Coordinates of C-alpha atoms and ligand atoms in Angstrom, one line a residue:
M1 CA 117.1 150.7 134.7
S2 CA 113.5 151.8 135.4
Y3 CA 111.3 150.1 138.0
L4 CA 109.3 148.3 135.4
E5 CA 112.4 147.0 133.5
T6 CA 113.8 145.6 136.7
A7 CA 110.4 144.1 137.5
R8 CA 110.2 142.4 134.1
K9 CA 113.6 140.8 134.5
Q10 CA 112.7 139.5 137.9
A11 CA 109.4 138.2 136.6
E12 CA 111.3 136.4 133.8
A13 CA 113.6 134.7 136.4
L14 CA 110.6 133.6 138.4
K15 CA 109.3 131.5 135.5
T16 CA 111.9 128.8 136.4
K17 CA 111.8 129.3 140.2
D18 CA 110.6 126.3 142.2
K19 CA 108.5 128.1 144.7
V20 CA 107.0 131.5 143.8
R21 CA 105.6 133.3 146.8
I22 CA 103.3 136.2 146.3
L23 CA 102.1 138.7 148.9
A24 CA 98.6 139.9 147.9
L25 CA 96.4 142.7 149.2
E26 CA 92.7 143.0 148.8
T27 CA 90.8 146.3 149.7
S28 CA 88.1 146.6 147.1
C29 CA 85.1 146.8 149.5
D30 CA 84.9 146.3 153.3
E31 CA 87.6 143.7 154.0
T32 CA 91.2 144.6 154.4
A33 CA 92.9 141.3 153.6
A34 CA 96.5 140.1 153.0
A35 CA 97.8 136.7 152.2
I36 CA 100.9 134.9 151.0
I37 CA 100.4 132.3 148.4
E38 CA 102.8 129.7 147.0
N39 CA 102.6 128.8 143.3
G40 CA 99.0 130.0 143.1
R41 CA 97.8 127.0 145.1
V42 CA 99.1 126.9 148.7
I43 CA 98.0 129.3 151.4
L44 CA 101.0 130.2 153.6
S45 CA 98.9 132.8 155.4
N46 CA 95.6 134.5 155.0
I47 CA 94.7 137.5 157.2
I48 CA 91.3 139.2 157.0
F49 CA 90.2 142.3 158.8
S50 CA 86.5 142.7 158.4
Q51 CA 85.0 146.2 158.7
I52 CA 81.4 144.9 159.2
D53 CA 81.2 146.4 162.6
L54 CA 82.0 149.8 161.3
H55 CA 79.3 149.8 158.6
E56 CA 76.6 147.8 160.4
L57 CA 75.2 151.0 161.9
Y58 CA 74.6 152.5 158.5
G59 CA 73.0 149.4 156.9
G60 CA 75.7 149.1 154.2
V61 CA 79.2 150.0 153.3
V62 CA 80.0 153.7 153.7
P63 CA 82.8 154.4 151.1
E64 CA 84.6 157.1 153.1
I65 CA 84.7 155.0 156.3
A66 CA 85.9 152.0 154.3
S67 CA 88.8 153.9 152.7
R68 CA 89.9 155.3 156.1
A69 CA 89.7 151.9 157.8
H70 CA 91.7 150.3 154.9
M71 CA 94.4 152.9 155.4
E72 CA 94.6 152.2 159.1
A73 CA 94.6 148.4 158.7
C74 CA 96.7 147.8 155.5
D75 CA 100.2 147.8 157.2
R76 CA 98.9 145.7 160.1
V77 CA 97.3 142.9 158.0
I78 CA 100.4 142.8 155.7
D79 CA 102.7 142.5 158.8
E80 CA 100.5 139.8 160.2
A81 CA 100.4 137.9 156.9
L82 CA 104.3 138.0 156.7
A83 CA 104.6 137.0 160.4
K84 CA 102.2 134.1 160.0
A85 CA 104.1 132.8 157.0
G86 CA 107.4 133.3 158.9
M87 CA 108.7 135.6 156.2
T88 CA 109.9 139.1 155.7
L89 CA 109.1 141.3 152.7
Q90 CA 112.5 140.4 151.2
D91 CA 111.5 136.7 151.1
V92 CA 108.5 137.4 148.9
D93 CA 109.0 137.1 145.2
A94 CA 106.3 139.4 144.0
L95 CA 103.4 141.6 145.2
A96 CA 99.8 141.7 144.0
V97 CA 96.9 144.0 144.5
T98 CA 93.2 144.2 143.5
Y99 CA 92.9 147.3 141.3
G100 CA 89.2 146.9 140.3
P101 CA 86.2 146.6 140.3
G102 CA 85.1 148.1 143.7
L103 CA 84.9 151.3 145.6
V104 CA 87.3 153.8 144.2
G105 CA 88.7 155.1 147.5
A106 CA 89.0 151.6 149.0
L107 CA 90.8 150.3 145.9
L108 CA 93.1 153.3 145.8
T109 CA 94.2 152.7 149.4
G110 CA 95.4 149.2 148.5
V111 CA 96.9 150.2 145.2
S112 CA 98.9 153.1 146.7
C113 CA 100.1 150.9 149.6
M114 CA 101.3 148.1 147.3
K115 CA 102.9 150.5 144.8
G116 CA 104.9 152.0 147.7
L117 CA 105.9 148.6 148.9
A118 CA 106.8 147.3 145.4
F119 CA 109.0 150.4 144.8
A120 CA 110.7 150.3 148.2
A121 CA 111.4 146.6 148.1
G122 CA 112.2 146.5 144.4
K123 CA 109.6 143.7 143.7
P124 CA 107.3 143.1 140.7
L125 CA 103.7 144.2 141.2
I126 CA 100.8 142.2 139.7
P127 CA 97.5 144.0 139.2
V128 CA 94.5 141.6 139.8
H129 CA 90.9 141.8 138.8
H130 CA 88.8 141.2 141.9
I131 CA 86.4 138.7 140.2
E132 CA 89.3 136.7 138.7
G133 CA 90.3 136.4 142.3
H134 CA 86.9 134.9 143.2
V135 CA 87.2 132.4 140.4
S136 CA 90.7 131.5 141.7
A137 CA 89.4 130.6 145.1
N138 CA 88.7 127.3 143.4
F139 CA 92.4 126.7 142.6
L140 CA 93.1 127.0 146.3
T141 CA 90.3 124.6 147.3
Y142 CA 91.1 122.1 144.6
P143 CA 94.9 121.8 143.9
D144 CA 94.3 119.7 140.8
L145 CA 91.6 121.8 139.2
E146 CA 92.7 123.2 135.8
P147 CA 90.8 125.1 133.1
P148 CA 88.8 124.7 131.1
F149 CA 85.6 124.7 133.2
L150 CA 82.4 126.7 133.5
C151 CA 82.0 129.0 136.4
L152 CA 78.9 130.7 138.0
V153 CA 80.2 133.9 139.5
V154 CA 77.7 135.3 142.0
S155 CA 78.8 138.2 144.2
G156 CA 77.6 141.6 145.4
G157 CA 78.2 143.1 142.0
H158 CA 78.3 140.1 139.6
S159 CA 76.0 137.3 138.4
H160 CA 77.9 135.8 135.4
L161 CA 78.0 132.4 133.8
V162 CA 81.5 132.2 132.2
R163 CA 83.6 129.7 130.4
V164 CA 87.1 129.7 132.0
A165 CA 88.9 128.7 128.8
D166 CA 92.4 129.1 130.4
Y167 CA 94.0 130.9 133.3
G168 CA 93.0 134.5 132.9
E169 CA 90.8 133.8 129.8
Y170 CA 87.1 134.1 130.2
H171 CA 84.2 133.9 127.8
L172 CA 80.8 135.3 128.8
M173 CA 77.9 132.8 128.5
G174 CA 75.2 134.7 130.5
Q175 CA 74.7 137.5 133.0
T176 CA 72.1 139.3 134.9
G177 CA 70.2 142.1 133.1
D178 CA 69.8 144.1 136.3
D179 CA 70.7 143.4 139.9
A180 CA 73.4 141.0 141.0
A181 CA 72.4 138.0 143.1
G182 CA 74.2 139.3 146.2
E183 CA 72.7 142.8 145.8
A184 CA 69.2 141.3 145.6
F185 CA 69.9 139.2 148.8
D186 CA 71.1 142.4 150.6
K187 CA 68.0 144.4 149.6
A188 CA 65.6 141.6 150.5
A189 CA 67.3 141.2 153.9
R190 CA 67.0 144.9 154.5
V191 CA 63.2 144.9 154.0
L192 CA 63.0 142.1 156.5
G193 CA 64.9 144.3 159.0
L194 CA 68.0 142.1 159.0
P195 CA 71.3 143.8 159.6
Y196 CA 74.0 144.3 157.0
P197 CA 75.4 142.2 155.3
G198 CA 72.1 140.7 154.5
G199 CA 73.0 137.7 152.3
P200 CA 74.4 135.4 155.0
R201 CA 71.6 136.4 157.5
I202 CA 68.8 135.6 155.0
D203 CA 70.6 132.3 154.3
K204 CA 70.7 131.4 158.0
L205 CA 67.1 132.4 158.7
A206 CA 65.8 130.6 155.5
E207 CA 67.0 127.3 156.9
E208 CA 64.0 127.3 159.2
G209 CA 61.4 128.5 156.7
D210 CA 59.1 127.2 154.0
P211 CA 60.6 128.0 150.6
H212 CA 57.1 127.7 149.0
F213 CA 55.3 130.1 151.3
L214 CA 55.5 132.9 148.8
K215 CA 55.4 132.3 145.0
L216 CA 57.7 134.8 143.3
P217 CA 57.6 135.5 139.5
T218 CA 59.9 133.9 137.0
P219 CA 61.5 136.8 134.9
K220 CA 61.7 137.1 131.2
V221 CA 65.3 137.6 129.9
E222 CA 66.9 138.1 126.6
G223 CA 69.9 135.8 126.4
R224 CA 69.5 132.0 126.8
Y225 CA 71.7 131.9 129.9
D226 CA 70.8 135.3 131.3
C227 CA 69.0 136.0 134.5
S228 CA 67.2 138.9 136.3
F229 CA 66.6 139.5 139.9
S230 CA 64.9 142.9 139.9
G231 CA 61.4 141.6 139.3
V232 CA 61.8 138.9 142.0
K233 CA 63.1 141.6 144.4
T234 CA 60.2 144.0 143.6
A235 CA 57.6 141.3 144.0
F236 CA 59.1 140.4 147.3
L237 CA 59.2 144.0 148.6
N238 CA 55.6 144.5 147.5
A239 CA 54.5 141.3 149.3
V240 CA 56.3 142.3 152.5
H241 CA 55.0 145.9 152.4
G242 CA 51.4 144.6 151.8
M243 CA 51.6 142.3 154.9
E244 CA 52.9 145.2 156.9
Q245 CA 50.2 147.5 155.8
R246 CA 47.5 144.9 156.6
G247 CA 49.1 144.7 160.1
E248 CA 50.0 141.0 159.6
P249 CA 53.0 139.6 161.5
L250 CA 55.9 138.9 159.1
P251 CA 56.8 135.2 159.0
K252 CA 60.4 136.1 158.4
A253 CA 61.9 132.7 158.1
D254 CA 59.3 131.7 155.4
L255 CA 59.8 134.9 153.6
A256 CA 63.6 134.5 153.6
A257 CA 63.3 130.9 152.5
S258 CA 60.9 131.9 149.6
F259 CA 63.2 134.6 148.4
R260 CA 66.3 132.5 148.7
F261 CA 64.6 129.6 146.8
A262 CA 63.5 132.0 144.0
V263 CA 67.1 133.4 143.5
C264 CA 68.8 130.0 143.7
D265 CA 66.2 128.2 141.5
Q266 CA 66.8 130.8 138.8
L267 CA 70.6 130.4 139.0
R268 CA 70.1 126.6 138.9
E269 CA 67.8 126.7 135.9
K270 CA 70.2 128.8 133.8
T271 CA 73.2 126.7 134.8
E272 CA 71.2 123.5 134.0
L273 CA 70.4 124.9 130.5
L274 CA 74.0 125.6 129.9
L275 CA 75.3 122.3 131.2
R276 CA 72.7 120.4 129.1
D277 CA 73.6 122.3 126.0
E278 CA 77.3 121.5 126.6
L279 CA 76.5 117.8 127.1
E280 CA 74.4 117.7 124.0
A281 CA 77.2 119.3 122.0
G282 CA 79.4 116.4 123.1
R283 CA 81.5 118.4 125.5
K284 CA 82.5 117.3 129.0
P285 CA 81.7 120.3 131.2
A286 CA 82.8 120.8 134.8
L287 CA 81.2 123.5 136.9
A288 CA 82.7 125.8 139.6
L289 CA 81.0 128.4 141.7
A290 CA 82.6 131.7 142.8
G291 CA 81.8 134.8 144.8
G292 CA 80.2 135.6 148.1
V293 CA 76.8 134.1 147.1
S294 CA 78.5 130.7 146.4
A295 CA 78.6 130.4 150.3
N296 CA 74.8 130.1 150.1
R297 CA 73.6 126.8 151.5
E298 CA 70.6 126.5 149.2
L299 CA 72.6 127.3 146.1
R300 CA 75.2 124.7 147.1
R301 CA 72.5 122.1 147.6
Q302 CA 70.8 122.9 144.4
M303 CA 74.0 122.8 142.4
T304 CA 75.2 119.6 144.1
A305 CA 71.9 117.9 143.1
L306 CA 72.0 119.2 139.6
C307 CA 75.6 118.1 139.0
E308 CA 74.9 114.7 140.5
K309 CA 71.9 114.3 138.2
L310 CA 73.8 115.3 135.1
G311 CA 77.1 113.5 136.1
V312 CA 79.0 116.8 135.9
P313 CA 82.0 117.4 138.2
L314 CA 81.2 120.3 140.7
Y315 CA 83.8 122.5 142.4
L316 CA 82.6 124.5 145.4
P317 CA 85.1 126.9 146.9
R318 CA 86.0 126.5 150.6
I319 CA 83.4 128.5 152.6
D320 CA 86.0 130.9 154.0
L321 CA 87.3 131.6 150.5
C322 CA 83.9 132.5 149.0
T323 CA 83.8 136.0 150.4
D324 CA 86.5 138.6 149.9
N325 CA 90.0 137.5 151.0
G326 CA 93.6 138.1 150.0
A327 CA 94.4 134.4 149.2
M328 CA 92.2 134.4 146.1
I329 CA 94.1 137.5 144.8
G330 CA 97.4 135.8 145.4
S331 CA 96.3 132.8 143.5
A332 CA 95.0 134.8 140.5
A333 CA 98.2 136.9 140.6
Y334 CA 100.4 133.8 140.1
Y335 CA 98.7 133.0 136.8
Q336 CA 98.8 136.6 135.7
L337 CA 102.5 136.7 136.5
R338 CA 103.0 133.7 134.2
R339 CA 101.3 135.7 131.5
G340 CA 103.6 138.6 132.1
A341 CA 101.0 141.0 133.5
L342 CA 103.0 143.5 135.5
A343 CA 102.0 147.0 136.7
D344 CA 104.3 150.0 136.6
L345 CA 104.1 152.7 139.2
S346 CA 101.3 154.5 137.3
L347 CA 98.8 151.7 138.2
N348 CA 95.5 153.3 139.1
A349 CA 92.3 152.0 140.7
V350 CA 89.6 151.1 138.1
P351 CA 86.2 151.0 140.0
A352 CA 84.2 149.7 137.0
L353 CA 86.8 147.4 135.6
P354 CA 84.9 145.0 133.3
F355 CA 85.2 141.2 133.8
V356 CA 84.2 139.9 130.4
S357 CA 82.5 141.8 127.6
Ligands
LIG401 O1 82.0 138.3 146.7 P1 81.7 139.2 147.8 O2 82.3 138.9 149.1 O3 82.0 140.6 147.4 C1 81.8 141.1 146.1 O4 82.8 141.0 145.3 O5 80.7 141.7 145.9 O6 80.1 139.1 147.9 C2 79.4 139.8 148.8 C3 78.0 139.4 148.6 C4 77.0 140.2 149.5 O7 76.0 140.7 148.7 C5 76.6 139.2 150.5 O8 75.3 139.5 151.1 C6 76.6 137.9 149.7 O9 77.7 138.0 148.9 N1 76.6 136.7 150.5 C7 75.6 135.8 150.5 C8 76.0 134.8 151.4 N2 77.3 135.1 151.9 C9 77.6 136.3 151.3 N3 74.5 135.8 149.9 C10 73.7 134.8 150.2 N4 74.0 133.8 151.0 C11 75.2 133.7 151.7 N5 75.4 132.8 152.5
LIG402 ZN1 84.2 140.1 146.2

């Protein structure tokens, strides 16, 4: 029997198993992360090795350095995840790995590692979409949360408003026409001289600043729920450069607060439009946030106020599960397994894997 035929049989048997435990690996960018997740909801272990120190010197992720560091760290984080859960590889029911989107070399390291383990241990391998992982961080935070709900996905590469119709079933409602929110935060932080990764640093600095110090433009976008951050970013860069050229000191906290407010206000506005349309259509929407930017304090405050005002349930992922981790991949994998999504040993990394079209 081929590897895939055996894996299919095992996956079928898992449908009736009480406790399904998945070992998941995430290596799409600059975190090498492994976790063991039970039934898509319970974290038995969650180990994250962050490479930030290695990339900080260069002001951003250096793909070659990331791949090499993943290669060195993969075995270690997997061993730690197993040890923390008190399990061996044989106790695990299935393996899961992020296969896209992300940096090709970084993804390949993880995919190769898990294909090797799956073959050696004779376990099913579940391929996971990184952004589906981010959405699933909510299932770990809220054990009773079930689709359908709306989700604002805001990460380094995505700014999408989606309808999560079912597990693994997404419908696009709106998206950015240019930069992703996290990307914009990182660029704005760099112009303020803040080290990589910029998003969390701008967020921290902004807490002490005046969000109305600098008025940034509201962009024109095509779709009703679309957004755009490129104009806001350019206006911000021009304002900062202008101050520098005039020899003025940079009020960094005020600038950070103004930029953060402009980005979050736009995300809030589009989400509000969607929620109001849903309510008017007689639906009962619920909203979840996902992705690295969902850790942003201002975004969380604005969304909390919005949902309170509209009487809409809001789900905010646990802060430590907002940015990249293996737990979210293990949660998404459980629901993919139930749908029968299994990889064979030809699984490849897909750096530009689309989320929804
Ligand atoms: O979801 P994520 O960890 O990786 C991707 O899949 O892209 O997101 C990383 C992005 C980075 O751009 C980072 O600067 C941003 O999320 N980020 C934040 C915050 N924490 C992380 N941006 C704004 N405020 C934060 N607190
Ligand atoms: Zn991510």
